């Protein structure tokens, strides 16, 4: 089952959702601000993305700038920061079986559906 980690208030996330809707495939919407992934789930997503946790952080968010910027954080601490502050998670993320992609730009989603 395809999953999209979605924030309805984000234009890029809405565009990504539209791509999935137009694909005609079944998918699940995870509104991650309301239903935050567990530490294990987020770690698994990061592994599927093939990136470091810091690469999934929205570094322009005030939460990041005020609390974490310029600090030496371990991968585990960065994942914890994203779980405690889900606004820090880049979006949208689409997971399809053993593949995942960040939908920035949204057209990237077409690569894995």
PDB file of C-alpha atoms in Angstrom:
ATOM      1  CA  UNK A   1       0.000   0.000   0.000  1.00  0.00           C
ATOM      2  CA  UNK A   2       1.263   3.447  -0.916  1.00  0.00           C
ATOM      3  CA  UNK A   3       1.369   5.985   1.932  1.00  0.00           C
ATOM      4  CA  UNK A   4       1.663   9.741   1.738  1.00  0.00           C
ATOM      5  CA  UNK A   5       2.779  11.655   4.806  1.00  0.00           C
ATOM      6  CA  UNK A   6       0.719  14.741   4.181  1.00  0.00           C
ATOM      7  CA  UNK A   7       0.173  18.224   5.557  1.00  0.00           C
ATOM      8  CA  UNK A   8      -3.049  19.660   4.071  1.00  0.00           C
ATOM      9  CA  UNK A   9      -1.837  23.236   4.714  1.00  0.00           C
ATOM     10  CA  UNK A  10       1.232  22.763   2.484  1.00  0.00           C
ATOM     11  CA  UNK A  11       0.864  23.519  -1.228  1.00  0.00           C
ATOM     12  CA  UNK A  12       3.560  21.014  -2.263  1.00  0.00           C
ATOM     13  CA  UNK A  13       1.913  18.342  -0.147  1.00  0.00           C
ATOM     14  CA  UNK A  14      -1.485  19.048  -1.738  1.00  0.00           C
ATOM     15  CA  UNK A  15       0.111  18.846  -5.200  1.00  0.00           C
ATOM     16  CA  UNK A  16       1.674  15.510  -4.249  1.00  0.00           C
ATOM     17  CA  UNK A  17      -1.688  14.220  -3.056  1.00  0.00           C
ATOM     18  CA  UNK A  18      -3.246  15.260  -6.363  1.00  0.00           C
ATOM     19  CA  UNK A  19      -0.616  13.241  -8.273  1.00  0.00           C
ATOM     20  CA  UNK A  20      -1.530  10.165  -6.221  1.00  0.00           C
ATOM     21  CA  UNK A  21      -5.262  10.750  -6.747  1.00  0.00           C
ATOM     22  CA  UNK A  22      -4.744  11.066 -10.506  1.00  0.00           C
ATOM     23  CA  UNK A  23      -2.688   7.856 -10.578  1.00  0.00           C
ATOM     24  CA  UNK A  24      -5.805   5.822  -9.765  1.00  0.00           C
ATOM     25  CA  UNK A  25      -3.814   3.695  -7.296  1.00  0.00           C
ATOM     26  CA  UNK A  26      -4.914   2.915  -3.770  1.00  0.00           C
ATOM     27  CA  UNK A  27      -3.074   4.871  -1.109  1.00  0.00           C
ATOM     28  CA  UNK A  28      -3.302   5.861   2.517  1.00  0.00           C
ATOM     29  CA  UNK A  29      -3.048   9.440   3.756  1.00  0.00           C
ATOM     30  CA  UNK A  30      -1.123   9.963   6.986  1.00  0.00           C
ATOM     31  CA  UNK A  31      -1.674  13.447   8.376  1.00  0.00           C
ATOM     32  CA  UNK A  32       1.614  13.345  10.240  1.00  0.00           C
ATOM     33  CA  UNK A  33       0.985  16.527  12.252  1.00  0.00           C
ATOM     34  CA  UNK A  34      -1.998  14.771  13.866  1.00  0.00           C
ATOM     35  CA  UNK A  35      -0.698  11.191  13.686  1.00  0.00           C
ATOM     36  CA  UNK A  36       3.056  11.556  14.218  1.00  0.00           C
ATOM     37  CA  UNK A  37       5.095   8.539  13.169  1.00  0.00           C
ATOM     38  CA  UNK A  38       6.893   6.637  15.907  1.00  0.00           C
ATOM     39  CA  UNK A  39      10.644   6.899  16.212  1.00  0.00           C
ATOM     40  CA  UNK A  40      10.930   3.460  14.599  1.00  0.00           C
ATOM     41  CA  UNK A  41       8.620   4.414  11.699  1.00  0.00           C
ATOM     42  CA  UNK A  42      10.502   7.640  11.018  1.00  0.00           C
ATOM     43  CA  UNK A  43      13.838   5.804  11.198  1.00  0.00           C
ATOM     44  CA  UNK A  44      12.529   3.250   8.683  1.00  0.00           C
ATOM     45  CA  UNK A  45      11.347   6.030   6.345  1.00  0.00           C
ATOM     46  CA  UNK A  46      14.748   7.716   6.527  1.00  0.00           C
ATOM     47  CA  UNK A  47      16.431   4.393   5.636  1.00  0.00           C
ATOM     48  CA  UNK A  48      14.077   3.942   2.675  1.00  0.00           C
ATOM     49  CA  UNK A  49      14.852   7.489   1.541  1.00  0.00           C
ATOM     50  CA  UNK A  50      18.571   6.698   1.730  1.00  0.00           C
ATOM     51  CA  UNK A  51      19.361   9.990   3.453  1.00  0.00           C
ATOM     52  CA  UNK A  52      20.658  11.209   6.791  1.00  0.00           C
ATOM     53  CA  UNK A  53      18.055  12.405   9.307  1.00  0.00           C
ATOM     54  CA  UNK A  54      19.283  16.015   9.007  1.00  0.00           C
ATOM     55  CA  UNK A  55      18.343  15.925   5.309  1.00  0.00           C
ATOM     56  CA  UNK A  56      14.676  15.434   6.239  1.00  0.00           C
ATOM     57  CA  UNK A  57      14.557  18.463   8.537  1.00  0.00           C
ATOM     58  CA  UNK A  58      12.833  21.675   7.476  1.00  0.00           C
ATOM     59  CA  UNK A  59      15.641  23.955   8.578  1.00  0.00           C
ATOM     60  CA  UNK A  60      13.722  27.189   7.932  1.00  0.00           C
ATOM     61  CA  UNK A  61      11.124  26.398  10.593  1.00  0.00           C
ATOM     62  CA  UNK A  62      11.383  28.701  13.611  1.00  0.00           C
ATOM     63  CA  UNK A  63      11.372  25.664  15.929  1.00  0.00           C
ATOM     64  CA  UNK A  64      14.609  24.492  14.295  1.00  0.00           C
ATOM     65  CA  UNK A  65      16.243  27.916  14.245  1.00  0.00           C
ATOM     66  CA  UNK A  66      15.381  28.661  17.871  1.00  0.00           C
ATOM     67  CA  UNK A  67      16.131  25.273  19.432  1.00  0.00           C
ATOM     68  CA  UNK A  68      18.471  23.190  17.290  1.00  0.00           C
ATOM     69  CA  UNK A  69      20.392  25.252  14.721  1.00  0.00           C
ATOM     70  CA  UNK A  70      24.182  25.291  15.225  1.00  0.00           C
ATOM     71  CA  UNK A  71      24.037  22.463  17.775  1.00  0.00           C
ATOM     72  CA  UNK A  72      25.952  19.226  17.326  1.00  0.00           C
ATOM     73  CA  UNK A  73      23.138  16.661  17.282  1.00  0.00           C
ATOM     74  CA  UNK A  74      23.361  12.918  16.755  1.00  0.00           C
ATOM     75  CA  UNK A  75      21.111  11.244  14.180  1.00  0.00           C
ATOM     76  CA  UNK A  76      19.061   9.890  17.070  1.00  0.00           C
ATOM     77  CA  UNK A  77      18.642  13.380  18.567  1.00  0.00           C
ATOM     78  CA  UNK A  78      17.558  14.765  15.187  1.00  0.00           C
ATOM     79  CA  UNK A  79      14.949  12.014  14.790  1.00  0.00           C
ATOM     80  CA  UNK A  80      13.710  12.733  18.328  1.00  0.00           C
ATOM     81  CA  UNK A  81      13.435  16.448  17.492  1.00  0.00           C
ATOM     82  CA  UNK A  82      11.284  15.601  14.443  1.00  0.00           C
ATOM     83  CA  UNK A  83       9.031  13.300  16.486  1.00  0.00           C
ATOM     84  CA  UNK A  84       8.597  15.937  19.195  1.00  0.00           C
ATOM     85  CA  UNK A  85       8.087  18.684  16.574  1.00  0.00           C
ATOM     86  CA  UNK A  86       6.543  17.064  13.481  1.00  0.00           C
ATOM     87  CA  UNK A  87       6.459  20.448  11.698  1.00  0.00           C
ATOM     88  CA  UNK A  88      10.188  19.860  11.210  1.00  0.00           C
ATOM     89  CA  UNK A  89       9.567  16.865   8.916  1.00  0.00           C
ATOM     90  CA  UNK A  90       9.952  17.665   5.216  1.00  0.00           C
ATOM     91  CA  UNK A  91       6.822  16.955   3.211  1.00  0.00           C
ATOM     92  CA  UNK A  92       5.251  15.271   1.452  1.00  0.00           C
ATOM     93  CA  UNK A  93       6.871  11.868   1.832  1.00  0.00           C
ATOM     94  CA  UNK A  94       5.525   8.988  -0.243  1.00  0.00           C
ATOM     95  CA  UNK A  95       6.334   5.393   0.652  1.00  0.00           C
ATOM     96  CA  UNK A  96       5.627   2.543  -1.764  1.00  0.00           C
ATOM     97  CA  UNK A  97       6.733  -0.881  -0.492  1.00  0.00           C
ATOM     98  CA  UNK A  98      10.516  -0.685  -0.109  1.00  0.00           C
ATOM     99  CA  UNK A  99      10.904   2.757  -1.717  1.00  0.00           C
ATOM    100  CA  UNK A 100      10.324   6.268  -0.458  1.00  0.00           C
ATOM    101  CA  UNK A 101      10.700   9.742  -1.881  1.00  0.00           C
ATOM    102  CA  UNK A 102      10.245  13.321  -0.746  1.00  0.00           C
ATOM    103  CA  UNK A 103       7.773  15.015  -3.082  1.00  0.00           C
ATOM    104  CA  UNK A 104       9.818  18.173  -3.628  1.00  0.00           C
ATOM    105  CA  UNK A 105       9.157  18.822  -6.386  1.00  0.00           C
ATOM    106  CA  UNK A 106       5.852  16.888  -6.345  1.00  0.00           C
ATOM    107  CA  UNK A 107       6.671  15.300  -9.733  1.00  0.00           C
ATOM    108  CA  UNK A 108       9.265  13.168  -7.898  1.00  0.00           C
ATOM    109  CA  UNK A 109       6.340  11.073  -6.624  1.00  0.00           C
ATOM    110  CA  UNK A 110       5.748   9.698 -10.123  1.00  0.00           C
ATOM    111  CA  UNK A 111       9.095   7.863  -9.870  1.00  0.00           C
ATOM    112  CA  UNK A 112       7.800   5.398  -7.265  1.00  0.00           C
ATOM    113  CA  UNK A 113       4.079   4.924  -8.002  1.00  0.00           C
TER     114      UNK A 113
END
